[in-house]
XYZ file of N, CA, C and O in Angstrom:
608
model
N 61.841 37.767 -18.351
C 61.145 37.834 -16.420
C 62.014 36.822 -16.095
O 61.869 35.319 -16.553
N 62.933 36.333 -15.991
C 63.866 35.207 -14.819
C 63.095 34.795 -13.757
O 63.653 35.697 -12.735
N 63.018 33.783 -13.346
C 62.571 33.181 -11.999
C 63.321 31.469 -11.604
O 62.970 31.144 -12.806
N 63.486 32.097 -10.237
C 64.254 30.039 -10.407
C 63.377 30.210 -8.627
O 64.245 29.609 -7.832
N 62.268 30.272 -8.983
C 61.052 29.564 -7.758
C 60.850 28.775 -7.879
O 60.446 27.689 -8.581
N 61.270 27.723 -6.769
C 60.154 26.100 -6.295
C 60.905 25.351 -7.231
O 60.266 24.208 -8.173
N 62.364 25.597 -7.133
C 63.204 24.437 -7.935
C 64.021 24.020 -7.032
O 64.363 24.154 -6.218
N 64.369 22.956 -7.115
C 65.844 22.353 -6.327
C 67.075 23.067 -5.727
O 67.358 23.888 -7.158
N 67.230 22.694 -4.907
C 68.226 23.528 -4.290
C 69.238 23.243 -5.402
O 71.160 24.459 -5.496
N 69.839 22.040 -5.693
C 70.816 22.165 -6.192
C 71.465 22.636 -7.925
O 72.736 23.229 -7.513
N 70.450 22.367 -8.303
C 70.472 23.066 -10.063
C 69.748 23.893 -10.620
O 68.356 23.748 -11.161
N 69.882 24.854 -10.057
C 68.922 26.112 -9.550
C 68.776 26.615 -11.570
O 70.066 27.282 -11.600
N 67.831 26.794 -12.230
C 68.340 27.725 -13.525
C 66.566 28.367 -13.799
O 66.053 28.066 -13.738
N 67.032 29.756 -14.267
C 66.688 30.922 -14.166
C 65.408 30.229 -14.972
O 65.654 29.608 -16.184
N 63.877 30.577 -15.267
C 62.481 30.280 -16.268
C 62.161 31.550 -17.165
O 62.629 32.293 -16.103
N 61.932 31.574 -17.792
C 62.225 32.373 -18.552
C 60.305 32.720 -19.008
O 59.633 31.672 -19.576
N 60.025 33.534 -17.768
C 58.075 33.099 -17.568
C 57.155 35.078 -17.800
O 58.250 36.137 -18.047
N 56.395 35.389 -18.724
C 55.753 36.211 -18.823
C 55.213 37.163 -17.244
O 55.790 36.578 -16.039
N 55.178 38.412 -17.648
C 54.725 38.877 -16.417
C 53.447 38.059 -15.858
O 53.307 38.604 -14.599
N 52.689 38.115 -16.405
C 51.071 37.697 -15.422
C 51.796 36.699 -14.652
O 52.065 36.401 -14.163
N 52.661 35.425 -15.347
C 53.150 34.155 -14.368
C 53.910 34.804 -13.238
O 53.087 34.212 -12.514
N 54.666 35.726 -13.288
C 55.289 36.517 -12.556
C 54.203 36.904 -11.346
O 54.360 36.394 -10.154
N 53.612 37.151 -11.576
C 53.168 38.372 -10.069
C 51.646 37.384 -9.898
O 51.700 36.938 -8.383
N 51.564 35.926 -10.216
C 50.707 35.037 -10.214
C 51.842 33.473 -8.633
O 51.350 33.549 -8.167
N 53.500 34.437 -9.624
C 54.072 32.516 -8.978
C 53.786 33.341 -7.158
O 54.556 33.078 -6.094
N 54.236 35.532 -7.318
C 54.330 35.866 -6.234
C 53.250 35.940 -5.469
O 53.223 35.789 -4.196
N 52.162 36.058 -5.638
C 51.147 36.380 -4.858
C 50.653 35.010 -4.491
O 50.505 34.739 -3.435
N 51.173 33.587 -5.091
C 50.944 32.518 -4.391
C 51.730 32.453 -3.198
O 51.048 31.671 -2.324
N 53.301 32.467 -3.858
C 54.156 32.671 -2.287
C 53.546 33.981 -1.658
O 53.990 33.042 -0.016
N 53.088 34.628 -1.510
C 53.228 35.721 -0.516
C 51.601 34.755 0.280
O 51.255 34.905 1.485
N 51.285 34.187 -0.181
C 49.495 33.870 0.643
C 50.111 32.327 1.184
O 49.935 31.702 1.449
N 51.116 31.780 0.483
C 51.543 30.420 1.432
C 52.326 30.745 2.647
O 51.715 30.402 3.410
N 53.083 31.634 2.630
C 53.571 32.418 3.472
C 52.361 33.053 4.742
O 52.580 32.410 6.022
N 51.261 33.453 4.375
C 50.256 34.227 5.021
C 49.269 32.638 5.709
O 48.792 32.692 6.480
N 49.111 31.407 5.332
C 48.688 30.312 5.186
C 49.496 29.940 6.113
O 49.492 29.110 7.325
N 50.746 29.902 5.921
C 51.405 29.556 7.377
C 51.392 30.214 8.302
O 51.364 29.098 9.680
N 51.148 31.005 8.274
C 51.325 32.030 9.479
C 50.307 32.020 10.223
O 49.765 32.088 11.594
N 48.174 32.271 9.223
C 47.269 31.969 10.284
C 47.323 30.928 10.663
O 46.112 30.121 10.834
N 47.765 29.459 10.195
C 47.502 28.187 10.541
C 46.379 27.666 11.874
O 45.596 27.082 11.760
N 47.704 27.660 12.672
C 47.045 27.004 13.756
C 45.212 28.105 14.384
O 44.684 27.420 14.852
N 45.298 29.765 14.333
C 43.759 30.104 14.713
C 43.360 29.047 13.271
O 41.686 28.938 14.145
N 43.167 29.044 12.182
C 42.721 28.186 11.673
C 42.447 26.724 11.832
O 40.841 26.229 12.177
N 42.746 26.054 12.080
C 42.630 24.978 12.699
C 41.857 24.705 13.973
O 41.538 24.366 13.587
N 41.940 25.721 14.975
C 41.443 26.134 16.001
C 39.767 26.399 15.131
O 38.813 25.619 15.733
N 39.827 27.036 14.482
C 38.466 27.103 14.288
C 37.630 26.105 13.489
O 37.091 26.055 13.733
N 38.680 25.251 12.703
C 38.198 24.439 11.870
C 37.493 23.242 12.756
O 36.807 22.642 12.502
N 38.533 22.988 14.050
C 37.725 21.961 14.966
C 36.693 22.096 15.455
O 36.137 21.601 15.759
N 36.458 23.975 15.897
C 35.073 24.128 16.040
C 33.835 23.913 15.473
O 32.924 23.114 15.975
N 34.518 24.009 14.697
C 33.189 23.931 13.276
C 32.827 22.136 12.733
O 31.788 22.207 12.510
N 33.897 21.457 13.102
C 33.317 20.565 12.644
C 33.511 19.519 13.540
O 32.119 18.517 13.902
N 33.137 20.309 15.133
C 32.679 19.876 15.803
C 31.111 20.490 15.972
O 29.954 18.796 16.424
N 30.597 21.307 15.513
C 29.049 21.943 15.349
C 28.579 20.612 14.616
O 27.147 20.194 14.561
N 29.231 20.440 12.815
C 28.998 20.043 12.519
C 28.463 18.313 13.001
O 27.794 17.382 12.745
N 29.416 18.106 13.710
C 29.520 16.840 14.315
C 27.686 16.648 15.262
O 26.869 15.525 15.166
N 27.662 17.437 15.973
C 26.619 17.605 16.951
C 25.042 17.517 16.335
O 24.414 17.225 16.532
N 25.331 18.747 15.390
C 23.805 19.054 13.666
C 23.740 17.364 13.357
O 22.642 17.309 13.604
N 24.807 16.752 13.182
C 24.097 15.423 12.439
C 23.912 14.423 13.408
O 22.701 14.023 12.914
N 24.097 14.629 14.529
C 23.749 13.725 15.874
C 22.397 14.399 16.048
O 21.817 13.607 16.509
N 22.560 15.126 16.485
C 20.226 15.797 16.340
C 19.963 15.463 15.558
O 18.808 15.154 16.302
N 20.041 15.755 14.066
C 19.117 15.529 12.930
C 19.026 13.576 13.050
O 17.563 13.840 12.806
N 19.717 12.807 13.388
C 19.482 11.522 13.459
C 18.622 10.942 13.689
O 17.818 10.255 14.055
N 19.359 11.759 15.476
C 18.578 11.768 16.564
C 16.235 11.613 16.583
O 15.660 11.705 17.084
N 16.875 13.415 15.686
C 15.134 13.550 15.206
C 14.896 12.765 14.525
O 12.954 12.366 14.933
N 14.684 12.169 13.430
C 14.512 11.208 12.803
C 14.272 10.278 13.098
O 13.322 9.232 12.949
N 15.157 9.021 14.206
C 14.772 7.838 14.967
C 13.705 8.430 15.523
O 12.923 7.064 16.100
N 13.467 8.987 16.284
C 12.256 10.040 17.102
C 11.153 9.576 16.459
O 10.253 8.938 16.689
N 11.323 10.706 15.134
C 9.846 11.045 13.896
C 9.153 9.069 13.667
O 8.449 9.223 13.432
N 10.796 8.626 13.532
C 10.067 7.086 12.970
C 10.010 6.090 13.697
O 8.139 5.819 13.363
N 10.034 6.173 14.909
C 9.945 5.169 16.207
C 8.463 5.744 17.119
O 7.651 4.949 17.655
N 7.739 6.696 16.035
C 6.970 7.692 17.080
C 5.557 7.084 16.063
O 5.043 7.488 15.288
N 4.452 6.887 17.398
C 3.529 5.707 16.746
C 2.390 7.040 17.265
O 2.268 7.049 18.963
N 1.145 7.190 17.361
C 0.191 7.514 18.217
C -0.101 6.200 18.839
O -1.009 5.655 18.005
N -1.397 6.265 19.642
C -1.437 5.442 21.097
C -3.154 5.721 20.763
O -3.523 6.026 20.121
N -4.272 4.561 20.656
C -5.240 4.531 20.710
C -6.142 5.612 21.600
O -5.671 5.744 23.295
N -6.919 6.123 21.612
C -7.288 7.488 22.948
C -8.608 7.138 23.194
O -9.399 6.115 22.542
N -8.660 7.360 24.535
C -9.942 7.176 25.248
C -11.400 7.904 24.873
O -10.777 8.827 23.695
N -12.308 7.287 25.223
C -13.188 8.013 25.044
C -13.570 9.463 24.851
O -14.461 10.181 24.487
N -12.899 10.003 26.956
C -13.046 10.492 27.356
C -12.520 11.660 26.236
O -12.244 13.314 25.745
N -11.159 11.852 26.216
C -10.248 12.532 25.413
C -10.350 12.667 23.569
O -10.558 13.590 23.034
N -11.613 12.094 22.993
C -11.982 11.512 21.758
C -13.281 12.338 22.024
O -13.802 13.261 21.057
N -14.052 12.415 22.653
C -14.961 13.623 22.631
C -14.839 15.213 22.744
O -15.170 15.815 22.539
N -13.533 15.345 24.106
C -12.592 16.477 23.993
C -12.719 17.447 22.455
O -12.505 17.994 22.572
N -11.801 16.379 22.138
C -11.522 16.878 20.917
C -12.219 17.445 19.453
O -12.341 18.016 18.860
N -13.565 16.222 19.865
C -14.277 16.366 19.076
C -15.504 17.722 19.607
O -15.866 18.316 18.327
N -15.564 17.719 20.499
C -16.350 19.640 20.913
C -15.200 20.262 21.037
O -15.760 21.605 20.323
N -14.051 20.134 20.452
C -12.814 21.325 20.470
C -12.866 21.729 18.662
O -13.704 22.537 17.863
N -13.109 20.490 17.706
C -13.394 20.746 16.578
C -14.757 21.380 16.296
O -14.896 22.224 15.632
N -15.462 20.745 17.120
C -17.520 21.463 16.700
C -17.289 22.384 16.754
O -17.651 22.896 15.945
N -16.299 23.426 18.138
C -16.791 24.544 18.587
C -15.628 25.063 16.851
O -16.246 26.198 17.217
N -14.510 24.697 17.228
C -13.938 25.912 15.509
C -14.618 25.735 14.818
O -14.512 26.916 13.714
N -15.172 24.819 13.747
C -15.759 24.331 12.536
C -17.091 25.707 13.145
O -17.071 26.670 11.638
N -17.726 25.557 14.251
C -18.621 26.421 14.208
C -18.105 28.107 14.061
O -18.577 28.789 13.304
N -16.972 28.317 14.998
C -16.910 29.876 14.910
C -16.166 29.619 12.962
O -16.312 30.694 13.092
N -15.537 29.119 12.497
C -14.625 29.061 11.144
C -16.331 29.099 10.020
O -16.455 29.945 9.354
N -17.120 28.404 10.806
C -18.747 28.524 9.611
C -18.687 29.857 9.665
O -19.433 30.408 8.796
N -19.325 30.578 10.773
C -19.714 32.108 11.508
C -18.961 32.924 10.734
O -19.310 34.117 9.945
N -16.923 32.333 10.651
C -16.829 33.869 9.877
C -16.334 33.611 8.897
O -16.410 35.067 8.180
N -16.422 32.536 7.696
C -17.154 32.210 6.264
C -18.052 33.133 6.396
O -18.137 33.808 5.267
N -18.988 32.893 6.749
C -20.888 33.569 6.455
C -20.981 34.883 6.777
O -20.958 35.389 5.464
N -19.912 35.419 7.254
C -19.399 36.513 7.388
C -18.731 37.576 6.290
O -19.515 38.714 5.238
N -17.638 36.521 6.385
C -16.745 36.829 5.347
C -17.572 37.047 3.609
O -17.194 37.385 2.576
N -18.283 35.752 3.430
C -18.699 35.511 2.587
C -20.017 36.517 2.167
O -20.269 37.221 0.921
N -20.322 37.280 2.868
C -21.417 37.737 2.713
C -20.632 39.364 2.241
O -21.147 39.897 1.266
N -19.978 39.156 2.887
C -19.206 40.749 2.778
C -18.853 40.931 1.022
O -18.724 41.233 0.575
N -18.330 39.179 1.092
C -17.882 38.767 -0.706
C -18.799 38.881 -2.155
O -18.260 39.886 -2.813
N -19.877 38.861 -1.078
C -21.066 38.812 -2.027
C -21.297 40.090 -2.741
O -21.098 40.957 -4.003
N -21.230 41.177 -1.698
C -21.326 42.480 -1.955
C -20.257 43.272 -2.046
O -20.306 44.756 -2.617
N -18.861 42.794 -2.412
C -17.811 43.655 -2.955
C -17.447 43.344 -4.293
O -18.494 42.829 -5.300
N -16.825 43.919 -4.396
C -16.159 43.646 -6.218
C -16.054 41.843 -6.536
O -16.003 41.277 -5.629
N -15.952 41.720 -8.048
C -16.467 40.784 -8.919
C -15.030 40.208 -8.617
O -14.930 38.707 -8.736
N -13.818 40.762 -8.245
C -12.467 40.427 -8.532
C -11.482 39.854 -7.029
O -11.042 39.129 -6.724
N -12.384 40.305 -5.715
C -11.973 39.960 -4.752
C -12.634 38.423 -4.062
O -13.150 38.112 -3.524
N -11.454 37.501 -4.280
C -11.826 35.874 -4.513
C -11.110 35.600 -2.683
O -10.427 34.701 -2.553
N -10.340 36.512 -1.660
C -9.561 36.340 -0.770
C -10.417 35.263 0.477
O -10.134 34.571 1.045
N -11.472 35.868 0.279
C -11.919 35.262 1.231
C -12.526 33.650 1.004
O -12.520 33.407 1.872
N -13.149 33.915 -0.083
C -13.521 31.973 -0.376
C -11.708 30.992 -0.840
O -11.759 29.763 0.038
N -10.509 31.785 -0.572
C -9.677 31.475 -1.088
C -9.318 30.789 0.759
O -8.647 29.731 1.403
N -9.448 31.737 1.433
C -9.201 31.331 2.819
C -10.421 30.332 3.173
O -10.157 29.565 4.212
N -11.780 30.712 3.146
C -12.477 29.501 3.693
C -11.837 27.905 2.789
O -12.381 26.820 3.672
N -11.318 27.886 1.531
C -10.827 26.540 1.630
C -9.763 25.877 2.006
O -9.525 24.915 2.320
N -9.078 26.837 2.220
C -8.152 26.329 3.071
C -8.300 25.802 4.644
O -7.725 25.609 5.589
N -9.611 26.758 5.467
C -9.875 26.787 6.598
C -10.520 25.386 6.593
O -10.863 24.494 7.684
N -11.070 24.802 5.579
C -11.469 23.662 5.293
C -11.149 22.122 5.006
O -10.895 21.360 5.806
N -10.384 22.733 4.407
C -9.248 21.802 4.167
C -7.978 21.397 5.439
O -8.243 20.234 5.579
N -8.234 22.466 6.480
C -7.013 21.870 7.579
C -8.180 21.439 8.914
O -7.237 20.159 9.405
N -9.366 21.955 9.110
C -10.706 21.016 10.023
C -10.695 19.613 9.069
O -10.537 18.731 9.947
N -10.115 19.461 7.350
C -10.426 18.180 7.259
C -10.198 16.936 7.484
O -9.911 15.609 7.361
N -8.240 17.431 7.837
C -7.283 16.840 7.568
C -6.813 16.400 9.172
O -6.404 15.673 9.091
N -7.007 17.452 10.309
C -7.090 17.018 11.150
C -8.509 15.836 11.767
O -7.656 15.049 12.321
N -9.511 16.171 10.943
C -10.915 15.192 11.072
C -10.082 13.389 10.873
O -9.899 12.596 11.335
N -9.364 13.889 9.106
C -9.009 12.631 8.971
C -7.733 11.818 9.744
O -7.680 10.487 10.041
N -6.817 12.972 10.234
C -5.951 12.036 11.584
C -6.038 12.020 12.844
O -5.720 10.305 13.356
N -7.113 12.594 12.685
C -8.215 11.710 14.244
C -8.569 10.560 13.826
O -8.550 9.132 14.423
N -9.435 10.383 12.433
C -9.898 9.132 12.610
C -9.062 7.633 12.134
O -8.802 6.523 12.906
N -7.734 8.060 11.507
C -6.642 6.454 10.710
C -5.479 6.804 12.489
O -5.346 5.763 12.298
N -5.615 7.526 13.108
C -4.209 7.792 13.918
C -4.849 6.990 14.953
O -3.782 6.644 16.091
N -5.929 7.035 15.522
C -6.425 5.955 16.793
C -6.420 4.848 16.624
O -7.192 4.499 17.550
N -6.938 4.514 15.728
C -6.754 2.732 15.314
C -5.886 2.034 16.290
O -4.791 2.198 15.023
N -6.233 1.067 16.470
C -5.101 0.342 17.319
C -4.822 -0.852 15.923
O -5.433 -1.268 15.708
N -3.523 -0.729 15.977
C -3.043 -2.218 14.652
C -4.201 -3.228 14.605
O -4.209 -3.594 14.005
N -3.805 -3.938 16.187
C -3.454 -5.087 16.221
C -5.396 -5.465 16.279
O -5.987 -6.638 15.959
N -6.268 -4.626 17.093
C -8.129 -4.468 16.985
C -8.345 -4.213 15.671
O -9.251 -4.577 15.343
N -7.104 -3.074 15.033
C -7.903 -3.111 13.147
C -8.456 -4.471 12.487
O -8.602 -4.895 11.691
N -6.141 -5.681 12.643
C -6.741 -6.457 12.009
C -8.122 -7.927 12.409
O -8.688 -8.489 11.988
N -8.822 -7.544 13.692
C -9.706 -8.551 14.259
C -10.798 -7.586 13.900
O -11.242 -9.290 13.393
N -11.426 -7.124 14.080
C -11.913 -6.265 13.104
C -12.364 -7.136 11.557
O -13.411 -6.907 10.737
N -10.954 -6.338 10.729
C -11.057 -7.106 9.519
C -11.398 -8.652 9.368
O -11.992 -9.158 8.509
N -11.331 -9.855 10.228
C -10.938 -10.774 10.078
C -13.085 -11.149 10.714
O -13.367 -12.194 9.775
N -12.968 -10.260 11.624
C -14.343 -10.834 11.917
C -15.261 -10.237 10.647
O -16.834 -10.797 10.598
N -15.255 -8.612 10.008
C -15.982 -9.039 8.826
C -16.568 -9.911 7.826
O -16.775 -9.808 7.132
N -15.094 -10.817 7.560
C -15.168 -11.604 6.571
C -15.771 -12.997 6.508
O -15.687 -13.495 5.719
N -16.291 -13.254 7.819
C -16.866 -14.325 7.951
C -18.584 -14.582 7.816
O -18.833 -13.589 8.147
């Protein structure tokens, strides 16, 4: 098959190509034409997509910056007391639920470990809250002064 596709206009000589290459060239030619016809619509869509990506990057950057700057301040005694009461009541409720679940578990099949696993997750969550409460409410300047006073 002879093809004179994409050659300079001055001196075109037919090329000898096989059927597969000829059809590939024909499909490429049709796709280029289709691309040129649909380019205005795609450029508007690409511009909108780039704006969305830009806004997403700005939002993610601002959120990351706020997360870095965020530091919990020391709580007053009233806030700490209320939180301690809420944690105590929650722990009491979890302990009652765990006691009931474990009593049912002891009376059930030997392979039933779901209540024990749930209890472990609940206890871990409560301990995590308490650890955060203890370490987040310490003021940085006061902690350094307490350490210096303890060394004397």
